[in-house]
Amino acid sequence: MKSISIDNMMKQKWIQWVLILLITLLWGYSWVLMKDALLYMGPFTFSALRFMTGAAAMMSIVWLLRVGRPPRHAIPHLIVVGILQTSIVFILVMYALKFIDAGKSSLLLYSMPLWSGLLAAVFLKERISPLRWGGVGLGVAGLLIVMGSDALSHQSADVIIGEILIILSAVSWGASNVYYRLKLSELSKLQVNAYQMLFGTVGIALVAWMAENGETVVWTVESIYYVLFTGVLASALCFTIWFMLLGNLDMIGATMPSLLVPVFGLFFGWLLLGEVLTVSVMIGSALILSGVFLSSIRK
């Protein structure tokens, strides 16, 4: 009965938008923390600690609610989603944050809805209306404007490589969304998030051990807060809600609102890090919001 009531609640439009606003706010704020965390530990070590914390929280919830283990045939698919969504995305993103500002990094990663929509059209046969294509176009145009028209002309090789890595992580995230819909959409959302995060954490931990084994981790109140916030709230909570949204909306409708994340990321960067909000940032943000609106329109 509980699962039925939750499913019915998730079909309510206003609940969907409240949840979208919640996760985009938390994810936008977490970019500031991810950047600052590099002052205390290596990028792979932080990702490993973050998702160990998130996986522990999720497995505890699964155990307390007696959700049970996923069926054996689903394990390989959960491993694939864990590698695509957790391991690849956050290994590449955290490494790239060494060279790129947090706001610009979030903008590049949240080109993900474009890749999700394109892959869904190919593999899920989802029809994308001209209006929604317009929303995708506006959102991507907003991202490009915020990045700046002179982005390529004044960047070092490290920055360009970092941007390519984040774009690859966006493609990987988009692929994981489509794979989830193909193979795991009937599974409990708590099971999916708990086990994909567990398997993805193993991949990140292996990379951290090989690349940063022996590097010092500076434990302070701030660094502990960064790990707990990004692990429990931005990972365990937000990705559970994310899978719920993927199970109740088409791919474009579910993923396009995530373009709000870089808008919040830029806002928190301005508020907490003193980053400058330029005219191009304001125009780009307006285009992103317009794209979210158009992509959310039904018939």
mmCIF file of C-alpha atoms in Angstrom:
data_model
loop_
_atom_site.group_PDB
_atom_site.id
_atom_site.type_symbol
_atom_site.label_atom_id
_atom_site.label_comp_id
_atom_site.label_asym_id
_atom_site.label_seq_id
_atom_site.Cartn_x
_atom_site.Cartn_y
_atom_site.Cartn_z
ATOM 1 C CA MET A 1 0.000 0.000 0.000
ATOM 2 C CA LYS A 2 2.864 2.386 0.818
ATOM 3 C CA SER A 3 4.486 1.949 -2.598
ATOM 4 C CA ILE A 4 1.115 2.494 -4.293
ATOM 5 C CA SER A 5 0.490 5.720 -2.389
ATOM 6 C CA ILE A 6 3.995 6.983 -3.179
ATOM 7 C CA ASP A 7 3.492 6.198 -6.875
ATOM 8 C CA ASN A 8 0.194 8.089 -6.842
ATOM 9 C CA MET A 9 1.821 11.055 -5.118
ATOM 10 C CA MET A 10 4.635 11.110 -7.677
ATOM 11 C CA LYS A 11 2.083 11.547 -10.454
ATOM 12 C CA GLN A 12 0.955 14.861 -8.962
ATOM 13 C CA LYS A 13 2.361 17.757 -10.978
ATOM 14 C CA TRP A 14 2.950 20.052 -8.003
ATOM 15 C CA ILE A 15 4.794 17.330 -6.080
ATOM 16 C CA GLN A 16 7.038 16.698 -9.070
ATOM 17 C CA TRP A 17 7.975 20.377 -9.227
ATOM 18 C CA VAL A 18 8.562 20.646 -5.465
ATOM 19 C CA LEU A 19 10.939 17.679 -5.689
ATOM 20 C CA ILE A 20 12.650 19.101 -8.777
ATOM 21 C CA LEU A 21 13.185 22.420 -6.975
ATOM 22 C CA LEU A 22 14.560 20.605 -3.926
ATOM 23 C CA ILE A 23 17.139 18.503 -5.755
ATOM 24 C CA THR A 24 18.241 21.316 -8.053
ATOM 25 C CA LEU A 25 18.824 23.596 -5.052
ATOM 26 C CA LEU A 26 20.817 20.929 -3.212
ATOM 27 C CA TRP A 27 22.824 19.982 -6.293
ATOM 28 C CA GLY A 28 23.505 23.626 -7.150
ATOM 29 C CA TYR A 29 24.819 24.318 -3.638
ATOM 30 C CA SER A 30 26.880 21.115 -3.617
ATOM 31 C CA TRP A 31 29.080 22.411 -6.479
ATOM 32 C CA VAL A 32 30.514 25.038 -4.148
ATOM 33 C CA LEU A 33 31.269 22.348 -1.568
ATOM 34 C CA MET A 34 32.830 20.010 -4.151
ATOM 35 C CA LYS A 35 35.211 22.760 -5.257
ATOM 36 C CA ASP A 36 36.160 23.714 -1.694
ATOM 37 C CA ALA A 37 36.675 20.073 -0.721
ATOM 38 C CA LEU A 38 39.759 19.954 -2.954
ATOM 39 C CA LEU A 39 41.513 22.135 -0.359
ATOM 40 C CA TYR A 40 41.339 19.254 2.114
ATOM 41 C CA MET A 41 41.810 16.079 0.044
ATOM 42 C CA GLY A 42 42.318 14.695 -3.434
ATOM 43 C CA PRO A 43 39.400 14.689 -5.889
ATOM 44 C CA PHE A 44 39.047 10.909 -6.061
ATOM 45 C CA THR A 45 39.369 10.498 -2.298
ATOM 46 C CA PHE A 46 36.600 13.050 -1.750
ATOM 47 C CA SER A 47 34.319 11.284 -4.237
ATOM 48 C CA ALA A 48 35.010 7.931 -2.589
ATOM 49 C CA LEU A 49 34.232 9.296 0.896
ATOM 50 C CA ARG A 50 31.153 11.103 -0.387
ATOM 51 C CA PHE A 51 29.619 8.060 -1.994
ATOM 52 C CA MET A 52 30.674 5.698 0.787
ATOM 53 C CA THR A 53 28.655 7.940 3.089
ATOM 54 C CA GLY A 54 25.760 8.069 0.643
ATOM 55 C CA ALA A 55 25.796 4.315 0.013
ATOM 56 C CA ALA A 56 25.885 3.609 3.761
ATOM 57 C CA ALA A 57 22.883 5.909 4.280
ATOM 58 C CA MET A 58 20.959 4.277 1.423
ATOM 59 C CA MET A 59 21.727 0.701 2.518
ATOM 60 C CA SER A 60 20.618 1.591 6.063
ATOM 61 C CA ILE A 61 17.309 2.935 4.745
ATOM 62 C CA VAL A 62 16.796 -0.166 2.600
ATOM 63 C CA TRP A 63 17.465 -2.357 5.638
ATOM 64 C CA LEU A 64 15.231 -0.351 8.011
ATOM 65 C CA LEU A 65 12.322 -0.324 5.546
ATOM 66 C CA ARG A 66 12.824 -4.034 4.780
ATOM 67 C CA VAL A 67 12.902 -3.345 1.064
ATOM 68 C CA GLY A 68 14.956 -6.474 0.472
ATOM 69 C CA ARG A 69 17.612 -7.321 -2.053
ATOM 70 C CA PRO A 70 17.103 -6.755 -5.776
ATOM 71 C CA PRO A 71 16.498 -9.875 -7.890
ATOM 72 C CA ARG A 72 19.644 -11.626 -9.056
ATOM 73 C CA HIS A 73 19.025 -10.844 -12.729
ATOM 74 C CA ALA A 74 19.037 -7.098 -11.922
ATOM 75 C CA ILE A 75 22.528 -7.064 -10.372
ATOM 76 C CA PRO A 76 24.482 -6.736 -13.667
ATOM 77 C CA HIS A 77 22.224 -3.860 -14.721
ATOM 78 C CA LEU A 78 22.723 -2.123 -11.376
ATOM 79 C CA ILE A 79 26.485 -2.458 -11.818
ATOM 80 C CA VAL A 80 26.237 -0.827 -15.258
ATOM 81 C CA VAL A 81 24.167 2.086 -13.902
ATOM 82 C CA GLY A 82 26.555 2.458 -10.962
ATOM 83 C CA ILE A 83 29.555 2.673 -13.292
ATOM 84 C CA LEU A 84 27.861 5.082 -15.712
ATOM 85 C CA GLN A 85 26.148 7.367 -13.195
ATOM 86 C CA THR A 86 28.398 7.283 -10.148
ATOM 87 C CA SER A 87 31.889 6.043 -11.051
ATOM 88 C CA ILE A 88 32.497 7.685 -14.439
ATOM 89 C CA VAL A 89 30.578 10.904 -13.786
ATOM 90 C CA PHE A 90 32.168 11.807 -10.471
ATOM 91 C CA ILE A 91 35.669 10.566 -11.247
ATOM 92 C CA LEU A 92 35.751 12.823 -14.308
ATOM 93 C CA VAL A 93 33.949 15.760 -12.684
ATOM 94 C CA MET A 94 36.081 15.892 -9.542
ATOM 95 C CA TYR A 95 39.307 15.662 -11.527
ATOM 96 C CA ALA A 96 38.140 18.422 -13.893
ATOM 97 C CA LEU A 97 37.298 20.690 -10.931
ATOM 98 C CA LYS A 98 41.043 21.012 -10.366
ATOM 99 C CA PHE A 99 41.191 23.161 -13.523
ATOM 100 C CA ILE A 100 37.703 24.656 -13.976
ATOM 101 C CA ASP A 101 35.523 26.909 -11.816
ATOM 102 C CA ALA A 102 32.588 25.277 -10.063
ATOM 103 C CA GLY A 103 29.980 27.344 -11.940
ATOM 104 C CA LYS A 104 31.359 26.547 -15.391
ATOM 105 C CA SER A 105 31.714 22.867 -14.456
ATOM 106 C CA SER A 106 28.072 22.622 -13.441
ATOM 107 C CA LEU A 107 27.032 24.251 -16.714
ATOM 108 C CA LEU A 108 28.899 21.667 -18.776
ATOM 109 C CA LEU A 109 27.678 18.677 -16.767
ATOM 110 C CA TYR A 110 24.065 19.761 -17.059
ATOM 111 C CA SER A 111 24.153 19.523 -20.798
ATOM 112 C CA MET A 112 23.077 16.007 -19.735
ATOM 113 C CA PRO A 113 19.385 16.544 -20.700
ATOM 114 C CA LEU A 114 20.426 17.027 -24.317
ATOM 115 C CA TRP A 115 22.263 13.694 -24.381
ATOM 116 C CA SER A 116 19.453 11.983 -22.460
ATOM 117 C CA GLY A 117 16.864 13.249 -24.922
ATOM 118 C CA LEU A 118 18.873 12.244 -27.974
ATOM 119 C CA LEU A 119 19.635 8.779 -26.593
ATOM 120 C CA ALA A 120 16.012 8.308 -25.519
ATOM 121 C CA ALA A 121 14.831 9.167 -29.017
ATOM 122 C CA VAL A 122 17.119 6.443 -30.412
ATOM 123 C CA PHE A 123 16.811 3.681 -27.823
ATOM 124 C CA LEU A 124 13.444 4.355 -26.160
ATOM 125 C CA LYS A 125 11.705 5.633 -29.295
ATOM 126 C CA GLU A 126 10.415 8.647 -27.388
ATOM 127 C CA ARG A 127 8.883 11.281 -29.616
ATOM 128 C CA ILE A 128 10.235 14.763 -29.034
ATOM 129 C CA SER A 129 7.827 17.493 -30.103
ATOM 130 C CA PRO A 130 9.062 20.602 -31.914
ATOM 131 C CA LEU A 131 8.168 22.664 -28.851
ATOM 132 C CA ARG A 132 10.342 20.515 -26.634
ATOM 133 C CA TRP A 133 13.169 20.598 -29.149
ATOM 134 C CA GLY A 134 12.865 24.360 -28.855
ATOM 135 C CA GLY A 135 13.170 24.025 -25.077
ATOM 136 C CA VAL A 136 16.287 21.889 -25.458
ATOM 137 C CA GLY A 137 17.733 24.419 -27.885
ATOM 138 C CA LEU A 138 17.085 27.350 -25.559
ATOM 139 C CA GLY A 139 18.587 25.505 -22.603
ATOM 140 C CA VAL A 140 21.745 24.571 -24.464
ATOM 141 C CA ALA A 141 22.002 28.090 -25.926
ATOM 142 C CA GLY A 142 21.810 29.439 -22.391
ATOM 143 C CA LEU A 143 24.651 27.186 -21.310
ATOM 144 C CA LEU A 144 26.807 28.303 -24.222
ATOM 145 C CA ILE A 145 26.159 31.981 -23.548
ATOM 146 C CA VAL A 146 27.005 31.645 -19.855
ATOM 147 C CA MET A 147 30.259 29.879 -20.759
ATOM 148 C CA GLY A 148 31.177 32.995 -22.697
ATOM 149 C CA SER A 149 31.761 33.666 -26.361
ATOM 150 C CA ASP A 150 35.523 33.761 -25.810
ATOM 151 C CA ALA A 151 35.646 30.464 -23.897
ATOM 152 C CA LEU A 152 37.922 28.699 -26.360
ATOM 153 C CA SER A 153 40.199 31.628 -27.191
ATOM 154 C CA HIS A 154 41.696 32.190 -23.726
ATOM 155 C CA GLN A 155 41.910 28.746 -22.169
ATOM 156 C CA SER A 156 44.919 26.618 -21.367
ATOM 157 C CA ALA A 157 45.201 22.983 -22.439
ATOM 158 C CA ASP A 158 44.323 21.828 -18.896
ATOM 159 C CA VAL A 159 41.055 23.777 -18.939
ATOM 160 C CA ILE A 160 40.075 22.462 -22.364
ATOM 161 C CA ILE A 161 40.839 18.880 -21.301
ATOM 162 C CA GLY A 162 38.821 19.430 -18.124
ATOM 163 C CA GLU A 163 35.838 20.679 -20.126
ATOM 164 C CA ILE A 164 36.016 17.656 -22.430
ATOM 165 C CA LEU A 165 36.067 15.353 -19.408
ATOM 166 C CA ILE A 166 32.948 16.973 -17.972
ATOM 167 C CA ILE A 167 31.122 16.747 -21.307
ATOM 168 C CA LEU A 168 32.000 13.031 -21.404
ATOM 169 C CA SER A 169 30.598 12.685 -17.888
ATOM 170 C CA ALA A 170 27.368 14.382 -19.063
ATOM 171 C CA VAL A 171 27.068 11.827 -21.879
ATOM 172 C CA SER A 172 27.680 9.009 -19.391
ATOM 173 C CA TRP A 173 24.951 10.333 -17.083
ATOM 174 C CA GLY A 174 22.552 10.593 -20.016
ATOM 175 C CA ALA A 175 23.345 7.010 -21.008
ATOM 176 C CA SER A 176 22.695 5.814 -17.446
ATOM 177 C CA ASN A 177 19.248 7.471 -17.484
ATOM 178 C CA VAL A 178 18.292 5.632 -20.671
ATOM 179 C CA TYR A 179 19.759 2.338 -19.435
ATOM 180 C CA TYR A 180 17.766 2.670 -16.217
ATOM 181 C CA ARG A 181 14.540 3.123 -18.167
ATOM 182 C CA LEU A 182 15.353 0.125 -20.343
ATOM 183 C CA LYS A 183 16.399 -2.332 -17.641
ATOM 184 C CA LEU A 184 15.477 -1.176 -14.124
ATOM 185 C CA SER A 185 12.391 1.047 -14.209
ATOM 186 C CA GLU A 186 10.217 -1.625 -12.565
ATOM 187 C CA LEU A 187 12.586 -2.047 -9.631
ATOM 188 C CA SER A 188 12.159 -0.241 -6.310
ATOM 189 C CA LYS A 189 13.687 3.226 -6.572
ATOM 190 C CA LEU A 190 15.315 2.753 -3.170
ATOM 191 C CA GLN A 191 16.903 -0.486 -4.361
ATOM 192 C CA VAL A 192 18.156 1.089 -7.563
ATOM 193 C CA ASN A 193 19.784 4.067 -5.866
ATOM 194 C CA ALA A 194 21.243 2.078 -2.962
ATOM 195 C CA TYR A 195 22.839 -0.639 -5.067
ATOM 196 C CA GLN A 196 23.968 1.481 -8.017
ATOM 197 C CA MET A 197 25.613 3.834 -5.534
ATOM 198 C CA LEU A 198 27.246 0.898 -3.754
ATOM 199 C CA PHE A 199 28.668 -0.547 -6.977
ATOM 200 C CA GLY A 200 29.666 2.898 -8.258
ATOM 201 C CA THR A 201 31.472 3.643 -5.001
ATOM 202 C CA VAL A 202 33.608 0.529 -5.444
ATOM 203 C CA GLY A 203 34.798 1.875 -8.790
ATOM 204 C CA ILE A 204 35.632 5.301 -7.347
ATOM 205 C CA ALA A 205 37.403 3.765 -4.340
ATOM 206 C CA LEU A 206 39.621 1.669 -6.623
ATOM 207 C CA VAL A 207 40.658 4.760 -8.592
ATOM 208 C CA ALA A 208 41.276 6.724 -5.370
ATOM 209 C CA TRP A 209 43.428 3.894 -3.998
ATOM 210 C CA MET A 210 45.506 3.666 -7.192
ATOM 211 C CA ALA A 211 45.867 7.421 -7.817
ATOM 212 C CA GLU A 212 45.909 9.001 -4.353
ATOM 213 C CA ASN A 213 46.899 6.250 -1.927
ATOM 214 C CA GLY A 214 48.972 7.818 0.803
ATOM 215 C CA GLU A 215 47.903 11.432 0.204
ATOM 216 C CA THR A 216 46.948 13.321 3.344
ATOM 217 C CA VAL A 217 43.311 14.016 4.169
ATOM 218 C CA VAL A 218 42.795 17.118 6.309
ATOM 219 C CA TRP A 219 39.881 16.550 8.668
ATOM 220 C CA THR A 220 38.167 19.715 9.880
ATOM 221 C CA VAL A 221 34.591 20.697 10.665
ATOM 222 C CA GLU A 222 34.334 22.039 7.103
ATOM 223 C CA SER A 223 35.681 18.941 5.356
ATOM 224 C CA ILE A 224 33.433 16.638 7.412
ATOM 225 C CA TYR A 225 30.451 18.848 6.555
ATOM 226 C CA TYR A 226 31.337 18.675 2.858
ATOM 227 C CA VAL A 227 31.443 14.872 2.910
ATOM 228 C CA LEU A 228 28.217 14.493 4.920
ATOM 229 C CA PHE A 229 26.210 17.058 2.948
ATOM 230 C CA THR A 230 27.212 15.790 -0.479
ATOM 231 C CA GLY A 231 26.984 12.151 0.608
ATOM 232 C CA VAL A 232 23.678 12.069 2.489
ATOM 233 C CA LEU A 233 21.690 14.918 0.935
ATOM 234 C CA ALA A 234 23.148 15.566 -2.533
ATOM 235 C CA SER A 235 23.726 11.853 -3.248
ATOM 236 C CA ALA A 236 21.504 9.529 -1.190
ATOM 237 C CA LEU A 237 18.423 11.775 -1.031
ATOM 238 C CA CYS A 238 18.679 13.567 -4.379
ATOM 239 C CA PHE A 239 19.448 10.529 -6.528
ATOM 240 C CA THR A 240 16.572 8.593 -4.944
ATOM 241 C CA ILE A 241 14.224 11.425 -5.919
ATOM 242 C CA TRP A 242 15.898 11.506 -9.342
ATOM 243 C CA PHE A 243 15.036 7.865 -10.040
ATOM 244 C CA MET A 244 11.468 8.487 -8.869
ATOM 245 C CA LEU A 245 11.157 11.326 -11.380
ATOM 246 C CA LEU A 246 12.657 9.193 -14.162
ATOM 247 C CA GLY A 247 10.034 6.547 -13.444
ATOM 248 C CA ASN A 248 7.125 8.976 -13.758
ATOM 249 C CA LEU A 249 8.133 11.376 -16.555
ATOM 250 C CA ASP A 250 9.422 11.004 -20.089
ATOM 251 C CA MET A 251 13.161 11.535 -20.482
ATOM 252 C CA ILE A 252 13.061 15.149 -21.671
ATOM 253 C CA GLY A 253 10.467 16.150 -19.069
ATOM 254 C CA ALA A 254 12.453 14.516 -16.272
ATOM 255 C CA THR A 255 15.915 15.753 -17.198
ATOM 256 C CA MET A 256 15.402 19.263 -18.623
ATOM 257 C CA PRO A 257 14.580 20.849 -15.219
ATOM 258 C CA SER A 258 18.068 19.784 -14.075
ATOM 259 C CA LEU A 259 19.334 22.694 -16.185
ATOM 260 C CA LEU A 260 18.270 24.785 -13.189
ATOM 261 C CA VAL A 261 21.203 23.311 -11.246
ATOM 262 C CA PRO A 262 23.886 25.464 -12.898
ATOM 263 C CA VAL A 263 21.677 28.511 -12.370
ATOM 264 C CA PHE A 264 21.653 27.779 -8.637
ATOM 265 C CA GLY A 265 25.332 26.845 -8.823
ATOM 266 C CA LEU A 266 26.165 30.255 -10.260
ATOM 267 C CA PHE A 267 23.986 31.966 -7.653
ATOM 268 C CA PHE A 268 25.674 30.177 -4.746
ATOM 269 C CA GLY A 269 29.067 30.870 -6.318
ATOM 270 C CA TRP A 270 28.196 34.576 -6.357
ATOM 271 C CA LEU A 271 26.766 34.493 -2.824
ATOM 272 C CA LEU A 272 29.419 32.347 -1.124
ATOM 273 C CA LEU A 273 32.531 32.643 -3.286
ATOM 274 C CA GLY A 274 32.189 36.198 -4.563
ATOM 275 C CA GLU A 275 32.005 35.196 -8.234
ATOM 276 C CA VAL A 276 30.823 37.937 -10.608
ATOM 277 C CA LEU A 277 27.426 37.610 -12.309
ATOM 278 C CA THR A 278 27.966 39.109 -15.756
ATOM 279 C CA VAL A 279 25.373 40.167 -18.325
ATOM 280 C CA SER A 280 26.024 36.954 -20.282
ATOM 281 C CA VAL A 281 25.331 34.941 -17.140
ATOM 282 C CA MET A 282 22.000 36.691 -16.627
ATOM 283 C CA ILE A 283 20.956 36.262 -20.276
ATOM 284 C CA GLY A 284 22.007 32.623 -20.277
ATOM 285 C CA SER A 285 20.118 31.940 -17.067
ATOM 286 C CA ALA A 286 16.966 33.477 -18.580
ATOM 287 C CA LEU A 287 17.296 31.197 -21.621
ATOM 288 C CA ILE A 288 17.771 28.171 -19.374
ATOM 289 C CA LEU A 289 14.620 28.980 -17.410
ATOM 290 C CA SER A 290 12.706 29.469 -20.678
ATOM 291 C CA GLY A 291 13.938 26.103 -21.921
ATOM 292 C CA VAL A 292 12.809 24.418 -18.710
ATOM 293 C CA PHE A 293 9.364 25.963 -19.109
ATOM 294 C CA LEU A 294 8.944 24.879 -22.738
ATOM 295 C CA SER A 295 10.209 21.356 -22.070
ATOM 296 C CA SER A 296 7.706 20.894 -19.250
ATOM 297 C CA ILE A 297 4.646 21.701 -21.387
ATOM 298 C CA ARG A 298 2.456 18.711 -22.066
ATOM 299 C CA LYS A 299 -0.044 18.477 -24.950
#
